[in-house]
Short mmCIF file of C-alpha atoms in Angstrom, two decimals:
data_model
loop_
_atom_site.label_atom_id
_atom_site.label_comp_id
_atom_site.label_asym_id
_atom_site.label_seq_id
_atom_site.Cartn_x
_atom_site.Cartn_y
_atom_site.Cartn_z
CA UNK T 16 83.48 97.14 94.39
CA UNK T 17 86.69 96.15 93.18
CA UNK T 18 90.13 95.82 94.64
CA UNK T 19 90.77 99.18 91.72
CA UNK T 20 87.93 100.62 93.13
CA UNK T 21 89.76 100.10 96.64
CA UNK T 22 92.54 101.73 95.20
CA UNK T 23 90.55 104.49 93.58
CA UNK T 24 89.33 105.04 96.54
CA UNK T 25 92.11 105.13 98.78
CA UNK T 26 94.02 107.11 96.02
CA UNK T 27 90.88 110.40 96.50
CA UNK T 28 91.02 109.88 99.83
CA UNK T 29 94.93 110.50 100.10
CA UNK T 30 94.17 113.83 98.03
CA UNK T 31 92.23 114.86 100.60
CA UNK T 32 89.22 113.77 99.63
CA UNK T 33 87.41 112.14 102.86
CA UNK T 34 84.09 111.53 102.08
CA UNK T 35 85.79 108.78 99.50
CA UNK T 36 87.16 106.51 102.91
CA UNK T 37 82.97 105.86 102.78
CA UNK T 38 83.37 103.95 100.13
CA UNK T 39 85.72 101.69 102.14
CA UNK T 40 84.17 101.40 105.10
CA UNK T 41 80.80 100.54 102.97
CA UNK T 42 82.81 97.61 100.86
CA UNK T 43 84.58 96.27 104.34
CA UNK T 44 82.08 97.61 107.30
CA UNK T 45 80.10 93.47 107.32
CA UNK T 46 83.75 92.11 106.99
CA UNK T 47 85.62 93.73 109.45
CA UNK T 48 82.50 93.69 112.61
CA UNK T 49 82.34 89.72 111.58
CA UNK T 50 85.82 89.58 112.53
CA UNK T 51 86.16 91.92 115.47
CA UNK T 52 82.88 89.16 116.45
CA UNK T 53 84.51 86.24 116.16
CA UNK T 54 87.48 87.16 118.26
CA UNK T 55 85.20 88.98 121.34
CA UNK T 56 81.80 87.20 120.73
CA UNK T 57 79.84 90.11 121.48
CA UNK T 58 78.18 92.70 118.94
CA UNK T 59 78.92 96.31 120.93
CA UNK T 60 82.69 95.73 120.89
CA UNK T 61 83.47 94.21 117.66
CA UNK T 62 81.61 97.64 116.33
CA UNK T 63 84.26 99.60 118.51
CA UNK T 64 86.28 97.18 117.82
CA UNK T 65 86.04 97.29 114.11
CA UNK T 66 86.27 101.04 113.99
CA UNK T 67 89.43 101.83 115.63
CA UNK T 68 90.35 99.42 113.18
CA UNK T 69 88.89 101.56 110.88
CA UNK T 70 90.11 104.81 111.75
CA UNK T 71 93.97 103.14 112.49
CA UNK T 72 93.37 101.92 108.36
CA UNK T 73 92.23 105.73 107.83
CA UNK T 74 95.35 107.23 109.96
CA UNK T 75 98.12 104.76 108.02
CA UNK T 76 96.58 104.80 104.22
CA UNK T 77 99.85 106.39 103.39
CA UNK T 78 101.14 103.51 104.61
CA UNK T 79 99.82 100.90 102.20
CA UNK T 80 102.40 99.73 99.85
CA UNK T 81 99.80 98.53 97.06
CA UNK T 82 101.90 95.42 96.78
CA UNK T 83 99.09 92.87 98.32
CA UNK T 84 95.65 93.64 97.86
CA UNK T 85 94.13 96.39 99.83
CA UNK T 86 92.03 93.89 100.88
CA UNK T 87 94.92 92.14 102.83
CA UNK T 88 96.64 95.08 104.28
CA UNK T 89 93.00 96.28 105.58
CA UNK T 90 92.54 92.18 107.49
CA UNK T 91 96.14 92.23 107.95
CA UNK T 92 96.06 96.32 110.19
CA UNK T 93 92.37 95.05 111.75
CA UNK T 94 93.45 91.18 112.89
CA UNK T 95 96.30 93.02 114.61
CA UNK T 96 94.62 95.09 116.01
CA UNK T 97 91.94 92.96 117.12
CA UNK T 98 94.33 90.51 119.00
CA UNK T 99 96.58 93.50 120.75
CA UNK T 100 92.78 94.26 121.62
CA UNK T 101 92.03 91.56 123.58
CA UNK T 102 95.10 90.51 125.39
CA UNK T 103 94.46 93.97 126.58
CA UNK T 104 90.71 93.06 127.97
CA UNK T 105 89.80 90.06 127.21
CA UNK T 106 86.89 88.75 125.99
CA UNK T 107 84.37 86.76 128.50
CA UNK T 108 84.47 83.12 127.98
CA UNK T 109 82.93 80.59 129.53
CA UNK T 110 84.99 77.74 130.73
CA UNK T 111 84.65 74.47 128.43
CA UNK T 112 83.94 72.66 132.14
CA UNK T 113 80.57 75.20 132.02
CA UNK T 114 79.36 74.22 128.47
CA UNK T 115 76.43 71.69 128.63
CA UNK T 116 76.11 68.59 127.22
CA UNK T 117 74.51 65.39 126.53
CA UNK T 118 74.40 62.92 129.43
CA UNK T 119 74.73 60.59 126.21
CA UNK T 120 75.22 62.08 123.34
CA UNK T 121 74.65 59.41 120.79
CA UNK T 122 71.18 59.32 121.95
CA UNK T 123 69.27 60.01 119.04
CA UNK T 124 66.10 61.22 121.36
CA UNK T 125 67.95 64.05 123.79
CA UNK T 126 71.66 64.78 122.71
CA UNK T 127 72.36 68.55 121.37
CA UNK T 128 70.68 70.36 119.16
CA UNK T 129 73.46 71.35 116.25
CA UNK T 130 72.76 74.93 117.42
CA UNK T 131 73.57 73.58 121.38
CA UNK T 132 76.58 71.93 119.64
CA UNK T 133 77.57 74.60 117.08
CA UNK T 134 77.71 77.39 120.23
CA UNK T 135 79.18 75.11 122.16
CA UNK T 136 82.25 73.73 119.90
CA UNK T 137 83.14 77.63 119.45
CA UNK T 138 83.54 78.13 123.11
CA UNK T 139 85.97 76.03 122.96
CA UNK T 140 87.73 77.45 120.46
CA UNK T 141 87.72 81.09 122.65
CA UNK T 142 89.31 78.63 125.72
CA UNK T 143 92.61 78.05 123.37
CA UNK T 144 96.03 79.53 124.17
CA UNK T 145 96.12 82.91 122.17
CA UNK T 146 97.67 81.73 119.37
CA UNK T 147 95.99 78.45 118.94
CA UNK T 148 92.59 80.60 118.58
CA UNK T 149 93.39 82.98 116.72
CA UNK T 150 95.03 80.58 113.87
CA UNK T 151 91.37 78.70 114.35
CA UNK T 152 89.56 81.83 114.02
CA UNK T 153 91.37 83.62 110.60
CA UNK T 154 91.36 80.03 109.03
CA UNK T 155 87.30 80.00 109.26
CA UNK T 156 87.66 83.42 108.87
CA UNK T 157 89.02 82.99 105.26
CA UNK T 158 87.12 80.56 104.94
CA UNK T 159 89.68 77.59 105.01
CA UNK T 160 92.19 79.71 102.77
CA UNK T 161 95.52 79.42 104.49
CA UNK T 162 97.77 81.53 102.37
CA UNK T 163 95.26 84.19 103.05
CA UNK T 164 94.93 83.60 106.97
CA UNK T 165 98.30 83.23 107.10
CA UNK T 166 98.88 86.98 105.52
CA UNK T 167 96.77 87.75 108.18
CA UNK T 168 97.97 87.43 111.07
CA UNK T 169 101.40 88.11 109.58
CA UNK T 170 102.57 84.42 109.48
CA UNK T 171 104.75 82.22 107.72
CA UNK T 172 101.98 79.53 106.01
CA UNK T 173 104.24 76.80 108.00
CA UNK T 174 104.44 78.33 111.34
CA UNK T 175 100.39 78.90 110.19
CA UNK T 176 99.25 75.39 109.95
CA UNK T 177 101.37 74.44 112.70
CA UNK T 178 99.04 75.95 115.09
CA UNK T 179 96.30 75.43 113.00
CA UNK T 180 96.94 72.05 113.63
CA UNK T 181 98.25 72.22 117.35
CA UNK T 182 94.22 73.73 117.95
CA UNK T 183 92.64 71.72 116.62
CA UNK T 184 94.12 68.67 118.49
CA UNK T 185 93.27 70.36 121.86
CA UNK T 186 89.98 71.41 120.45
CA UNK T 187 89.64 67.96 119.57
CA UNK T 188 91.27 66.79 122.87
CA UNK T 189 88.24 69.39 124.46
CA UNK T 190 85.11 68.07 122.54
CA UNK T 191 85.95 64.61 122.01
CA UNK T 192 81.62 63.76 122.05
CA UNK T 193 80.36 66.48 120.46
CA UNK T 194 82.87 66.05 117.03
CA UNK T 195 82.27 62.31 117.75
CA UNK T 196 78.80 62.36 117.92
CA UNK T 197 76.19 62.71 113.80
CA UNK T 198 74.60 65.28 113.72
CA UNK T 199 71.48 64.64 115.14
CA UNK T 200 69.16 66.01 113.12
CA UNK T 201 70.76 64.19 109.80
CA UNK T 202 70.44 60.48 112.19
CA UNK Z 18 95.47 59.78 109.56
CA UNK Z 19 92.85 57.53 110.92
CA UNK Z 20 88.98 57.67 109.84
CA UNK Z 21 87.65 58.78 113.11
CA UNK Z 22 89.81 62.39 112.58
CA UNK Z 23 88.96 62.46 109.57
CA UNK Z 24 85.49 63.02 110.11
CA UNK Z 25 86.10 65.04 113.23
CA UNK Z 26 88.23 67.24 111.23
CA UNK Z 27 85.47 67.29 108.52
CA UNK Z 28 82.90 67.40 111.06
CA UNK Z 29 85.00 70.33 113.23
CA UNK Z 30 85.49 72.09 109.49
CA UNK Z 31 81.11 71.99 109.14
CA UNK Z 32 80.58 73.54 112.01
CA UNK Z 33 83.30 75.86 112.43
CA UNK Z 34 83.23 77.54 108.89
CA UNK Z 35 78.94 77.70 109.02
CA UNK Z 36 77.61 81.19 108.83
CA UNK Z 37 77.41 83.00 112.09
CA UNK Z 38 77.50 86.10 110.81
CA UNK Z 39 75.87 89.34 112.40
CA UNK Z 40 76.05 92.54 110.14
CA UNK Z 41 77.20 95.94 111.26
CA UNK Z 42 74.11 98.23 112.47
CA UNK Z 43 72.69 100.79 110.79
CA UNK Z 44 74.07 103.75 111.69
CA UNK Z 45 77.71 102.04 111.86
CA UNK Z 46 79.21 103.58 108.48
CA UNK Z 47 78.12 107.08 109.73
CA UNK Z 48 79.65 106.49 113.00
CA UNK Z 49 82.99 105.42 111.61
CA UNK Z 50 82.99 108.56 109.25
CA UNK Z 51 81.71 110.55 111.76
CA UNK Z 52 85.15 109.38 113.57
CA UNK Z 53 86.76 109.74 110.40
CA UNK Z 54 85.82 113.77 110.04
CA UNK Z 55 86.92 114.74 113.75
CA UNK Z 56 90.40 113.25 113.19
CA UNK Z 57 90.88 114.90 109.58
CA UNK Z 58 89.72 118.70 111.16
CA UNK Z 59 91.70 117.45 114.36
CA UNK Z 60 95.09 119.88 114.49
CA UNK Z 61 98.24 118.20 114.18
CA UNK Z 62 99.87 116.79 116.73
CA UNK Z 63 103.25 118.92 118.19
CA UNK Z 64 106.02 117.79 116.74
CA UNK Z 65 108.95 117.07 119.55
CA UNK Z 66 110.79 120.35 120.16
CA UNK Z 67 113.75 118.73 119.03
CA UNK Z 68 115.84 122.26 118.33
CA UNK Z 69 114.93 123.72 121.65
CA UNK Z 70 115.68 120.27 123.81
CA UNK Z 71 118.75 119.37 121.75
CA UNK Z 72 120.91 121.92 124.27
CA UNK Z 73 119.59 119.99 127.04
CA UNK Z 74 119.55 116.45 126.38
CA UNK Z 75 123.63 117.40 125.66
CA UNK Z 76 124.16 119.17 128.63
CA UNK Z 77 122.56 115.65 130.07
CA UNK Z 78 124.41 113.37 128.44
CA UNK Z 79 127.59 115.06 129.35
CA UNK Z 80 126.33 115.62 132.93
CA UNK Z 81 125.83 111.55 132.82
CA UNK Z 82 130.15 110.88 131.09
CA UNK Z 83 130.68 113.47 133.87
CA UNK Z 84 130.09 112.11 136.63
CA UNK Z 85 130.41 108.08 135.21
CA UNK Z 86 134.29 108.91 134.05
CA UNK Z 87 134.21 111.38 137.84
CA UNK Z 88 133.35 108.02 139.61
CA UNK Z 89 135.92 105.91 137.88
CA UNK Z 90 138.24 108.28 138.50
CA UNK Z 91 137.59 108.58 142.10
CA UNK Z 92 137.12 105.00 142.32
CA UNK Z 93 140.28 103.80 141.02
CA UNK Z 94 142.11 106.60 142.69
CA UNK Z 95 141.04 105.03 146.07
CA UNK Z 96 142.02 101.73 145.00
CA UNK Z 97 145.19 102.85 144.37
CA UNK Z 98 145.44 103.83 147.94
CA UNK Z 99 144.33 101.16 149.34
CA UNK Z 100 146.66 99.09 147.83
CA UNK Z 101 149.56 101.47 148.59
CA UNK Z 102 148.12 100.82 152.18
CA UNK Z 103 148.07 97.38 151.95
CA UNK Z 104 144.91 97.38 154.11
CA UNK Z 105 141.81 94.78 153.04
CA UNK Z 106 139.23 97.91 153.11
CA UNK Z 107 136.70 98.64 150.89
CA UNK Z 108 137.16 101.67 148.85
CA UNK Z 109 133.90 103.39 149.30
CA UNK Z 110 134.91 104.78 153.07
CA UNK Z 111 138.45 106.02 150.92
CA UNK Z 112 136.15 107.89 148.61
CA UNK Z 113 135.67 110.54 151.34
CA UNK Z 114 139.20 110.23 152.02
CA UNK Z 115 140.70 110.21 148.60
CA UNK Z 116 140.41 114.01 147.70
CA UNK Z 117 139.51 116.95 150.27
CA UNK Z 118 138.26 118.63 147.57
CA UNK Z 119 135.97 116.31 145.78
CA UNK Z 120 132.71 116.46 148.31
CA UNK Z 121 132.44 120.33 147.20
CA UNK Z 122 133.53 120.12 143.84
CA UNK Z 123 130.75 117.12 143.17
CA UNK Z 124 128.37 119.39 145.51
CA UNK Z 125 128.84 122.29 143.72
CA UNK Z 126 128.49 120.81 140.70
CA UNK Z 127 125.19 119.62 141.69
CA UNK Z 128 123.71 122.83 142.20
CA UNK Z 129 124.84 124.19 139.25
CA UNK Z 130 123.31 121.58 137.00
CA UNK Z 131 119.78 122.10 139.06
CA UNK Z 132 120.28 125.31 138.59
CA UNK Z 133 120.95 125.42 134.76
CA UNK Z 134 118.29 122.42 134.53
CA UNK Z 135 115.60 124.74 135.81
CA UNK Z 136 116.82 128.05 134.17
CA UNK Z 137 116.11 125.97 131.06
CA UNK Z 138 112.98 123.85 132.27
CA UNK Z 139 111.69 128.04 132.83
CA UNK Z 140 112.74 128.93 129.93
CA UNK Z 141 111.02 126.53 128.19
CA UNK Z 142 107.85 126.80 129.70
CA UNK Z 143 107.38 130.53 129.54
CA UNK Z 144 109.27 131.93 127.14
CA UNK Z 145 111.89 133.97 128.88
CA UNK Z 146 114.77 132.92 130.37
#
């Protein structure tokens, strides 16, 4: 399904063919659920949030101006909703102090496994203040595409880059050992 | 940027870019479409009855303006009375003495507004006057 397919489906929905919306749902369910998951780290809640995002998209289809790709509009709408939802009911986060760390993270015989380290870094991201956390989530969700991530957040690229930079700085300060350690399996 | 920092950034990118994806449950799309169909089948929301509400809103606006204008006039009158008497007294007590008919007039106006608003709301709710 391409961008033109999205547009065709939207036009059919607007003409009254509700079933055409299913094409949109099937096409974008994976990205929308995963984006929600990156915000809340809860599978059940991410599906609920994605469903509500689709409903909002359905209600607001006529507002899509077609200047940007449908996906850009959809991600911006979903991101906006996820952010407000997470502010309303914050995700359960673990304090960075609770993240298990090795006694000597450089030790090759007993450090964190990659999986544990990844989880610790992701948890550290979840403890960042909202605006930095959101910038980091969107940056990696969009595979490090700054313009796409900035559009999803509705921010100028410069502002987005500044938030990303600050977020990375804060993250670096929270988990210096985890980032400095060479990956154990490769060591 | 130092080499160490570059390595940290690369490591951070490596960790956070790693695919950590979930697959939506099999019934997700069906569930969304069910919600969408319910939404489409629901009657459109009732529009705010501007035509009916407009007279009431206008009346309320006029009443507020009248209170402000009346209050200001009484306050100015009271201030002048204080100046005339050359007494350093707060204007509030003089509002009462400013005019003998003042309280009666305001009470009457309040009762009238309450009555009109009651009749109007009854008419809106029950469709009868």
